[in-house]
PDB file of C-alpha atoms and ligand atoms in Angstrom:
ATOM      1  CA  UNK A 103     -31.724 -19.016 -79.799  1.00 70.00           C
ATOM      2  CA  UNK A 104     -35.402 -18.061 -79.731  1.00 73.00           C
ATOM      3  CA  UNK A 105     -38.049 -19.443 -77.668  1.00 70.00           C
ATOM      4  CA  UNK A 106     -39.389 -20.819 -81.117  1.00 72.00           C
ATOM      5  CA  UNK A 107     -36.074 -22.655 -82.432  1.00 74.00           C
ATOM      6  CA  UNK A 108     -34.801 -19.895 -84.252  1.00 78.00           C
ATOM      7  CA  UNK A 109     -31.123 -19.377 -84.232  1.00 72.00           C
ATOM      8  CA  UNK A 110     -30.786 -15.679 -84.397  1.00 73.00           C
ATOM      9  CA  UNK A 111     -27.349 -15.048 -84.593  1.00 69.00           C
ATOM     10  CA  UNK A 112     -24.290 -17.388 -84.469  1.00 73.00           C
ATOM     11  CA  UNK A 113     -20.899 -15.556 -84.912  1.00 69.00           C
ATOM     12  CA  UNK A 114     -18.870 -18.471 -85.123  1.00 68.00           C
ATOM     13  CA  UNK A 115     -20.845 -20.614 -87.443  1.00 69.00           C
ATOM     14  CA  UNK A 116     -21.815 -17.501 -89.308  1.00 70.00           C
ATOM     15  CA  UNK A 117     -25.830 -18.505 -89.174  1.00 71.00           C
ATOM     16  CA  UNK A 118     -28.247 -15.679 -88.798  1.00 73.00           C
ATOM     17  CA  UNK A 119     -32.328 -15.946 -88.735  1.00 76.00           C
ATOM     18  CA  UNK A 120     -32.216 -19.745 -88.910  1.00 77.00           C
ATOM     19  CA  UNK A 121     -35.278 -21.487 -88.125  1.00 81.00           C
ATOM     20  CA  UNK A 122     -33.588 -24.681 -87.260  1.00 80.00           C
ATOM     21  CA  UNK A 123     -36.749 -25.930 -85.139  1.00 80.00           C
ATOM     22  CA  UNK A 124     -39.011 -25.708 -87.985  1.00 82.00           C
ATOM     23  CA  UNK A 125     -36.387 -27.527 -89.810  1.00 85.00           C
ATOM     24  CA  UNK A 126     -35.811 -30.329 -87.883  1.00 85.00           C
ATOM     25  CA  UNK A 127     -39.529 -30.367 -86.822  1.00 83.00           C
ATOM     26  CA  UNK A 128     -40.795 -30.966 -90.486  1.00 86.00           C
ATOM     27  CA  UNK A 129     -38.183 -33.281 -91.039  1.00 90.00           C
ATOM     28  CA  UNK A 130     -38.153 -35.816 -88.253  1.00 88.00           C
ATOM     29  CA  UNK A 131     -41.919 -35.186 -86.926  1.00 85.00           C
ATOM     30  CA  UNK A 132     -40.794 -35.141 -83.142  1.00 84.00           C
ATOM     31  CA  UNK A 133     -40.970 -32.600 -80.847  1.00 81.00           C
ATOM     32  CA  UNK A 134     -37.895 -30.385 -81.005  1.00 83.00           C
ATOM     33  CA  UNK A 135     -36.295 -28.101 -78.845  1.00 81.00           C
ATOM     34  CA  UNK A 136     -33.651 -26.064 -80.198  1.00 82.00           C
ATOM     35  CA  UNK A 137     -31.233 -24.766 -77.171  1.00 81.00           C
ATOM     36  CA  UNK A 138     -28.242 -22.943 -76.770  1.00 85.00           C
ATOM     37  CA  UNK A 139     -25.628 -25.779 -75.694  1.00 87.00           C
ATOM     38  CA  UNK A 140     -24.060 -23.853 -72.516  1.00 91.00           C
ATOM     39  CA  UNK A 141     -27.776 -23.569 -71.575  1.00 91.00           C
ATOM     40  CA  UNK A 142     -28.319 -27.304 -71.807  1.00 91.00           C
ATOM     41  CA  UNK A 143     -24.912 -27.795 -69.979  1.00 92.00           C
ATOM     42  CA  UNK A 144     -25.815 -25.751 -67.529  1.00 93.00           C
ATOM     43  CA  UNK A 145     -29.185 -27.314 -66.449  1.00 90.00           C
ATOM     44  CA  UNK A 146     -27.432 -30.775 -66.573  1.00 90.00           C
ATOM     45  CA  UNK A 147     -24.575 -29.898 -63.951  1.00 90.00           C
ATOM     46  CA  UNK A 148     -27.540 -28.409 -61.745  1.00 90.00           C
ATOM     47  CA  UNK A 149     -29.931 -31.107 -62.203  1.00 86.00           C
ATOM     48  CA  UNK A 150     -27.577 -34.036 -62.011  1.00 82.00           C
ATOM     49  CA  UNK A 151     -25.601 -32.661 -59.165  1.00 77.00           C
ATOM     50  CA  UNK A 152     -25.694 -35.173 -56.259  1.00 70.00           C
ATOM     51  CA  UNK A 153     -26.053 -33.970 -52.487  1.00 71.00           C
ATOM     52  CA  UNK A 154     -26.092 -30.732 -51.948  1.00 77.00           C
ATOM     53  CA  UNK A 155     -27.728 -29.051 -54.860  1.00 81.00           C
ATOM     54  CA  UNK A 156     -27.272 -25.434 -54.717  1.00 87.00           C
ATOM     55  CA  UNK A 157     -30.000 -22.925 -55.593  1.00 89.00           C
ATOM     56  CA  UNK A 158     -27.670 -21.119 -57.800  1.00 94.00           C
ATOM     57  CA  UNK A 159     -25.087 -22.268 -60.616  1.00 94.00           C
ATOM     58  CA  UNK A 160     -23.282 -20.682 -63.351  1.00 96.00           C
ATOM     59  CA  UNK A 161     -21.808 -23.305 -65.984  1.00 96.00           C
ATOM     60  CA  UNK A 162     -19.328 -21.796 -68.425  1.00 97.00           C
ATOM     61  CA  UNK A 163     -18.612 -23.664 -71.502  1.00 96.00           C
ATOM     62  CA  UNK A 164     -15.117 -23.098 -72.754  1.00 97.00           C
ATOM     63  CA  UNK A 165     -14.531 -24.619 -76.253  1.00 95.00           C
ATOM     64  CA  UNK A 166     -14.582 -23.386 -79.701  1.00 92.00           C
ATOM     65  CA  UNK A 167     -16.440 -20.541 -78.019  1.00 93.00           C
ATOM     66  CA  UNK A 168     -17.023 -19.215 -74.523  1.00 96.00           C
ATOM     67  CA  UNK A 169     -20.691 -18.830 -73.370  1.00 95.00           C
ATOM     68  CA  UNK A 170     -22.325 -19.474 -69.851  1.00 96.00           C
ATOM     69  CA  UNK A 171     -25.404 -20.705 -68.656  1.00 95.00           C
ATOM     70  CA  UNK A 172     -27.042 -19.374 -65.610  1.00 95.00           C
ATOM     71  CA  UNK A 173     -29.417 -21.215 -63.058  1.00 94.00           C
ATOM     72  CA  UNK A 174     -30.851 -18.953 -60.585  1.00 95.00           C
ATOM     73  CA  UNK A 175     -32.674 -19.737 -57.760  1.00 92.00           C
ATOM     74  CA  UNK A 176     -33.649 -23.184 -59.994  1.00 88.00           C
ATOM     75  CA  UNK A 177     -34.274 -21.872 -62.880  1.00 89.00           C
ATOM     76  CA  UNK A 178     -32.429 -21.229 -66.278  1.00 90.00           C
ATOM     77  CA  UNK A 179     -32.154 -17.246 -66.427  1.00 93.00           C
ATOM     78  CA  UNK A 180     -32.399 -16.529 -70.050  1.00 90.00           C
ATOM     79  CA  UNK A 181     -32.461 -12.403 -69.895  1.00 92.00           C
ATOM     80  CA  UNK A 182     -34.997  -9.884 -71.440  1.00 91.00           C
ATOM     81  CA  UNK A 183     -33.423 -10.893 -75.447  1.00 87.00           C
ATOM     82  CA  UNK A 184     -32.366 -14.423 -74.545  1.00 86.00           C
ATOM     83  CA  UNK A 185     -28.784 -13.391 -74.749  1.00 87.00           C
ATOM     84  CA  UNK A 186     -28.042 -14.271 -70.632  1.00 92.00           C
ATOM     85  CA  UNK A 187     -24.269 -15.735 -70.417  1.00 94.00           C
ATOM     86  CA  UNK A 188     -23.025 -14.427 -74.015  1.00 92.00           C
ATOM     87  CA  UNK A 189     -19.931 -13.731 -71.954  1.00 95.00           C
ATOM     88  CA  UNK A 190     -17.628 -14.884 -74.803  1.00 95.00           C
ATOM     89  CA  UNK A 191     -18.239 -11.460 -76.536  1.00 93.00           C
ATOM     90  CA  UNK A 192     -17.553  -9.116 -73.861  1.00 93.00           C
ATOM     91  CA  UNK A 193     -14.803  -6.840 -75.429  1.00 94.00           C
ATOM     92  CA  UNK A 194     -12.039  -7.648 -72.582  1.00 92.00           C
ATOM     93  CA  UNK A 195      -8.721  -5.769 -75.112  1.00 92.00           C
ATOM     94  CA  UNK A 196      -9.837  -3.110 -77.678  1.00 93.00           C
ATOM     95  CA  UNK A 197      -6.642  -3.717 -79.297  1.00 95.00           C
ATOM     96  CA  UNK A 198      -6.875  -7.297 -79.004  1.00 94.00           C
ATOM     97  CA  UNK A 199      -7.450  -9.470 -82.513  1.00 94.00           C
ATOM     98  CA  UNK A 200     -10.416  -9.432 -84.438  1.00 94.00           C
ATOM     99  CA  UNK A 201     -13.262 -11.598 -83.638  1.00 93.00           C
ATOM    100  CA  UNK A 202     -15.667 -13.594 -85.843  1.00 88.00           C
ATOM    101  CA  UNK A 203     -19.000 -11.071 -84.422  1.00 88.00           C
ATOM    102  CA  UNK A 204     -17.163  -7.989 -86.265  1.00 91.00           C
ATOM    103  CA  UNK A 205     -15.210  -6.590 -83.099  1.00 94.00           C
ATOM    104  CA  UNK A 206     -11.622  -6.680 -81.871  1.00 96.00           C
ATOM    105  CA  UNK A 207     -10.687  -8.625 -78.444  1.00 96.00           C
ATOM    106  CA  UNK A 208     -13.711 -10.001 -77.186  1.00 96.00           C
ATOM    107  CA  UNK A 209     -13.046 -12.896 -74.481  1.00 97.00           C
ATOM    108  CA  UNK A 210     -13.010 -15.550 -76.901  1.00 96.00           C
ATOM    109  CA  UNK A 211      -9.976 -14.116 -79.079  1.00 96.00           C
ATOM    110  CA  UNK A 212      -7.813 -15.250 -76.084  1.00 96.00           C
ATOM    111  CA  UNK A 213      -9.983 -17.563 -74.269  1.00 97.00           C
ATOM    112  CA  UNK A 214     -11.327 -20.299 -76.761  1.00 97.00           C
ATOM    113  CA  UNK A 215      -9.993 -23.357 -77.715  1.00 97.00           C
ATOM    114  CA  UNK A 216      -8.936 -22.365 -81.498  1.00 96.00           C
ATOM    115  CA  UNK A 217      -7.478 -18.849 -80.197  1.00 96.00           C
ATOM    116  CA  UNK A 218      -5.250 -20.678 -77.587  1.00 97.00           C
ATOM    117  CA  UNK A 219      -3.867 -23.097 -80.351  1.00 97.00           C
ATOM    118  CA  UNK A 220      -3.412 -20.215 -82.612  1.00 95.00           C
ATOM    119  CA  UNK A 221      -1.127 -18.306 -79.819  1.00 96.00           C
ATOM    120  CA  UNK A 222       0.643 -21.725 -79.050  1.00 97.00           C
ATOM    121  CA  UNK A 223       1.521 -22.426 -82.936  1.00 95.00           C
ATOM    122  CA  UNK A 224       2.396 -18.710 -83.311  1.00 95.00           C
ATOM    123  CA  UNK A 225       4.493 -18.706 -80.342  1.00 96.00           C
ATOM    124  CA  UNK A 226       6.390 -22.113 -82.387  1.00 96.00           C
ATOM    125  CA  UNK A 227       5.481 -24.571 -80.214  1.00 96.00           C
ATOM    126  CA  UNK A 228       4.715 -27.894 -81.634  1.00 93.00           C
ATOM    127  CA  UNK A 229       1.781 -28.985 -80.384  1.00 94.00           C
ATOM    128  CA  UNK A 230      -1.310 -30.843 -81.689  1.00 94.00           C
ATOM    129  CA  UNK A 231      -4.316 -30.077 -79.323  1.00 95.00           C
ATOM    130  CA  UNK A 232      -4.696 -28.470 -76.008  1.00 96.00           C
ATOM    131  CA  UNK A 233      -4.054 -31.530 -73.950  1.00 94.00           C
ATOM    132  CA  UNK A 234      -0.645 -31.466 -75.443  1.00 96.00           C
ATOM    133  CA  UNK A 235      -0.017 -27.799 -74.750  1.00 97.00           C
ATOM    134  CA  UNK A 236      -1.384 -28.495 -71.219  1.00 95.00           C
ATOM    135  CA  UNK A 237       1.121 -31.196 -70.232  1.00 95.00           C
ATOM    136  CA  UNK A 238       3.706 -29.217 -71.856  1.00 95.00           C
ATOM    137  CA  UNK A 239       2.811 -26.327 -69.463  1.00 95.00           C
ATOM    138  CA  UNK A 240       2.771 -28.364 -66.325  1.00 93.00           C
ATOM    139  CA  UNK A 241       6.227 -29.606 -67.443  1.00 94.00           C
ATOM    140  CA  UNK A 242       7.391 -26.034 -66.647  1.00 93.00           C
ATOM    141  CA  UNK A 243       7.693 -25.385 -70.592  1.00 96.00           C
ATOM    142  CA  UNK A 244       7.771 -21.572 -69.672  1.00 97.00           C
ATOM    143  CA  UNK A 245       6.424 -20.763 -73.231  1.00 97.00           C
ATOM    144  CA  UNK A 246       3.323 -22.924 -73.139  1.00 97.00           C
ATOM    145  CA  UNK A 247       3.001 -21.907 -69.409  1.00 97.00           C
ATOM    146  CA  UNK A 248       2.701 -18.487 -70.206  1.00 97.00           C
ATOM    147  CA  UNK A 249      -0.421 -19.229 -73.111  1.00 97.00           C
ATOM    148  CA  UNK A 250      -1.931 -21.143 -70.758  1.00 97.00           C
ATOM    149  CA  UNK A 251      -1.958 -19.094 -68.076  1.00 97.00           C
ATOM    150  CA  UNK A 252      -3.096 -15.969 -69.925  1.00 96.00           C
ATOM    151  CA  UNK A 253      -6.328 -18.014 -71.343  1.00 97.00           C
ATOM    152  CA  UNK A 254      -6.949 -18.657 -67.778  1.00 97.00           C
ATOM    153  CA  UNK A 255      -6.631 -15.218 -66.389  1.00 97.00           C
ATOM    154  CA  UNK A 256      -8.900 -13.762 -69.246  1.00 97.00           C
ATOM    155  CA  UNK A 257     -11.422 -16.502 -67.971  1.00 97.00           C
ATOM    156  CA  UNK A 258     -10.965 -15.282 -64.556  1.00 96.00           C
ATOM    157  CA  UNK A 259     -11.001 -11.883 -65.116  1.00 95.00           C
ATOM    158  CA  UNK A 260     -14.470 -12.525 -66.728  1.00 95.00           C
ATOM    159  CA  UNK A 261     -15.736 -14.483 -63.880  1.00 95.00           C
ATOM    160  CA  UNK A 262     -15.051 -11.990 -61.507  1.00 94.00           C
ATOM    161  CA  UNK A 263     -17.547  -9.688 -63.265  1.00 93.00           C
ATOM    162  CA  UNK A 264     -20.216 -12.307 -63.184  1.00 93.00           C
ATOM    163  CA  UNK A 265     -19.452 -12.914 -59.393  1.00 93.00           C
ATOM    164  CA  UNK A 266     -19.801  -9.433 -58.613  1.00 92.00           C
ATOM    165  CA  UNK A 267     -22.959  -8.960 -60.755  1.00 93.00           C
ATOM    166  CA  UNK A 268     -24.583 -12.462 -59.338  1.00 93.00           C
ATOM    167  CA  UNK A 269     -22.903 -13.379 -56.181  1.00 92.00           C
ATOM    168  CA  UNK A 270     -23.224 -17.369 -57.433  1.00 93.00           C
ATOM    169  CA  UNK A 271     -20.946 -19.493 -55.441  1.00 91.00           C
ATOM    170  CA  UNK A 272     -20.791 -22.330 -57.372  1.00 93.00           C
ATOM    171  CA  UNK A 273     -18.687 -22.065 -60.803  1.00 95.00           C
ATOM    172  CA  UNK A 274     -18.477 -24.767 -63.282  1.00 95.00           C
ATOM    173  CA  UNK A 275     -16.242 -24.943 -66.018  1.00 96.00           C
ATOM    174  CA  UNK A 276     -16.504 -27.509 -69.004  1.00 95.00           C
ATOM    175  CA  UNK A 277     -15.373 -27.937 -72.580  1.00 95.00           C
ATOM    176  CA  UNK A 278     -12.625 -28.613 -74.652  1.00 95.00           C
ATOM    177  CA  UNK A 279     -10.627 -26.072 -72.872  1.00 97.00           C
ATOM    178  CA  UNK A 280     -10.225 -28.240 -69.516  1.00 96.00           C
ATOM    179  CA  UNK A 281      -8.155 -30.271 -71.447  1.00 96.00           C
ATOM    180  CA  UNK A 282      -5.581 -27.762 -70.188  1.00 96.00           C
ATOM    181  CA  UNK A 283      -5.896 -28.948 -66.778  1.00 93.00           C
ATOM    182  CA  UNK A 284      -4.109 -27.571 -63.434  1.00 93.00           C
ATOM    183  CA  UNK A 285      -2.139 -24.651 -64.763  1.00 95.00           C
ATOM    184  CA  UNK A 286      -5.422 -23.401 -66.434  1.00 96.00           C
ATOM    185  CA  UNK A 287      -7.703 -23.578 -63.514  1.00 96.00           C
ATOM    186  CA  UNK A 288      -5.183 -22.164 -61.165  1.00 95.00           C
ATOM    187  CA  UNK A 289      -4.867 -19.428 -63.663  1.00 96.00           C
ATOM    188  CA  UNK A 290      -8.912 -18.678 -63.408  1.00 96.00           C
ATOM    189  CA  UNK A 291      -9.037 -18.698 -59.651  1.00 94.00           C
ATOM    190  CA  UNK A 292      -6.352 -16.629 -59.128  1.00 94.00           C
ATOM    191  CA  UNK A 293      -7.452 -14.104 -61.411  1.00 95.00           C
ATOM    192  CA  UNK A 294     -11.207 -14.360 -60.191  1.00 94.00           C
ATOM    193  CA  UNK A 295      -9.912 -13.972 -56.778  1.00 92.00           C
ATOM    194  CA  UNK A 296      -7.499 -11.160 -57.416  1.00 92.00           C
ATOM    195  CA  UNK A 297     -10.147  -9.485 -58.894  1.00 91.00           C
ATOM    196  CA  UNK A 298     -13.053  -9.984 -56.488  1.00 89.00           C
ATOM    197  CA  UNK A 299     -13.944  -8.765 -53.203  1.00 85.00           C
ATOM    198  CA  UNK A 300     -12.639 -10.824 -50.447  1.00 80.00           C
ATOM    199  CA  UNK A 301     -15.694 -12.872 -49.411  1.00 78.00           C
ATOM    200  CA  UNK A 302     -17.021 -13.441 -53.150  1.00 76.00           C
ATOM    201  CA  UNK A 303     -13.728 -14.970 -53.633  1.00 77.00           C
ATOM    202  CA  UNK A 304     -12.930 -17.097 -50.703  1.00 78.00           C
ATOM    203  CA  UNK A 305     -16.384 -18.701 -51.015  1.00 83.00           C
ATOM    204  CA  UNK A 306     -16.158 -19.571 -54.549  1.00 87.00           C
ATOM    205  CA  UNK A 307     -15.822 -23.441 -55.678  1.00 90.00           C
ATOM    206  CA  UNK A 308     -14.922 -23.184 -59.218  1.00 92.00           C
ATOM    207  CA  UNK A 309     -15.526 -26.968 -60.522  1.00 90.00           C
ATOM    208  CA  UNK A 310     -13.828 -28.486 -63.555  1.00 90.00           C
ATOM    209  CA  UNK A 311     -16.847 -30.220 -65.367  1.00 89.00           C
ATOM    210  CA  UNK A 312     -14.355 -31.865 -67.817  1.00 87.00           C
ATOM    211  CA  UNK A 313     -14.928 -32.135 -71.553  1.00 81.00           C
ATOM    212  CA  UNK A 314     -18.845 -31.573 -71.067  1.00 73.00           C
ATOM    213  CA  UNK A 315     -20.024 -33.325 -74.245  1.00 75.00           C
ATOM    214  CA  UNK A 316     -22.374 -35.489 -71.611  1.00 83.00           C
ATOM    215  CA  UNK A 317     -23.307 -32.415 -69.877  1.00 87.00           C
ATOM    216  CA  UNK A 318     -24.811 -30.748 -73.207  1.00 86.00           C
ATOM    217  CA  UNK A 319     -26.744 -34.007 -74.072  1.00 87.00           C
ATOM    218  CA  UNK A 320     -27.923 -34.841 -70.831  1.00 88.00           C
ATOM    219  CA  UNK A 321     -29.244 -31.320 -70.491  1.00 87.00           C
ATOM    220  CA  UNK A 322     -30.984 -31.148 -74.044  1.00 85.00           C
ATOM    221  CA  UNK A 323     -32.807 -34.400 -72.920  1.00 85.00           C
ATOM    222  CA  UNK A 324     -33.776 -32.945 -69.414  1.00 84.00           C
ATOM    223  CA  UNK A 325     -34.858 -29.711 -71.174  1.00 83.00           C
ATOM    224  CA  UNK A 326     -37.436 -31.900 -73.617  1.00 82.00           C
ATOM    225  CA  UNK A 327     -38.655 -34.016 -70.674  1.00 81.00           C
ATOM    226  CA  UNK A 328     -39.429 -30.968 -68.986  1.00 78.00           C
ATOM    227  CA  UNK A 329     -41.538 -29.789 -71.810  1.00 76.00           C
ATOM    228  CA  UNK A 330     -43.284 -32.674 -72.902  1.00 74.00           C
ATOM    229  CA  UNK A 331     -43.749 -34.518 -69.673  1.00 75.00           C
ATOM    230  CA  UNK A 332     -43.843 -31.656 -67.550  1.00 69.00           C
ATOM    231  CA  UNK A 333     -41.129 -33.554 -65.527  1.00 65.00           C
ATOM    232  CA  UNK A 334     -39.471 -31.317 -62.631  1.00 63.00           C
ATOM    233  CA  UNK A 335     -36.991 -31.628 -60.049  1.00 57.00           C
ATOM    234  CA  UNK A 336     -37.528 -30.448 -56.714  1.00 52.00           C
ATOM    235  CA  UNK A 337     -34.936 -29.213 -54.393  1.00 47.00           C
TER     236      UNK A 337
HETATM  237 ZN1   ZN B1427     -16.784 -11.359 -80.325  1.00 75.38          ZN
END
């Protein structure tokens, strides 16, 4: 998303160069911000933390896609081309499945909600959603556990890279895939730990942010209030 509210590229919805901000402003005549949902959720995770708010925090949205929001020194970090946190399209397996972005084996092809459900169905599991899959894994179903662990392991590997670059102590995971529960979180923690330098791994907190719909809405509201009313939160 550009600073003027134009969506440059959204591979999962096949959107490109859509001037959404202009369209919404013209339609409603109200102050409008178009924001990446992962960024909004990161801002909410940061702002609405109670005691002991850290200076840095990364919130990873794991749902239909996988995207991160980076709060560094109390500010949202967007990157030089507003692409910071786009970890979902890092290729983790060049021989992997086709991704809507046009390449193969992106993180999203194994770690997103649709890809996990596809893996479950093609393994012959009769599950309707991720919470059923998580419950089967928790109950010890080997096939379900394998799928859940693969998804968590892929994400944990990506988190290790992020930790190596940024050394951020708090990582919040949120979104529909958190419905997989304990076995998924455990796989993320283990892989991130195995692939990171000792102190980085030991002192990192991985927080379950839940389904995260509220986080996105709260963050979007905070972005708008900050811009329109100049509200800021001081540490
Ligand atoms: Zn991709």
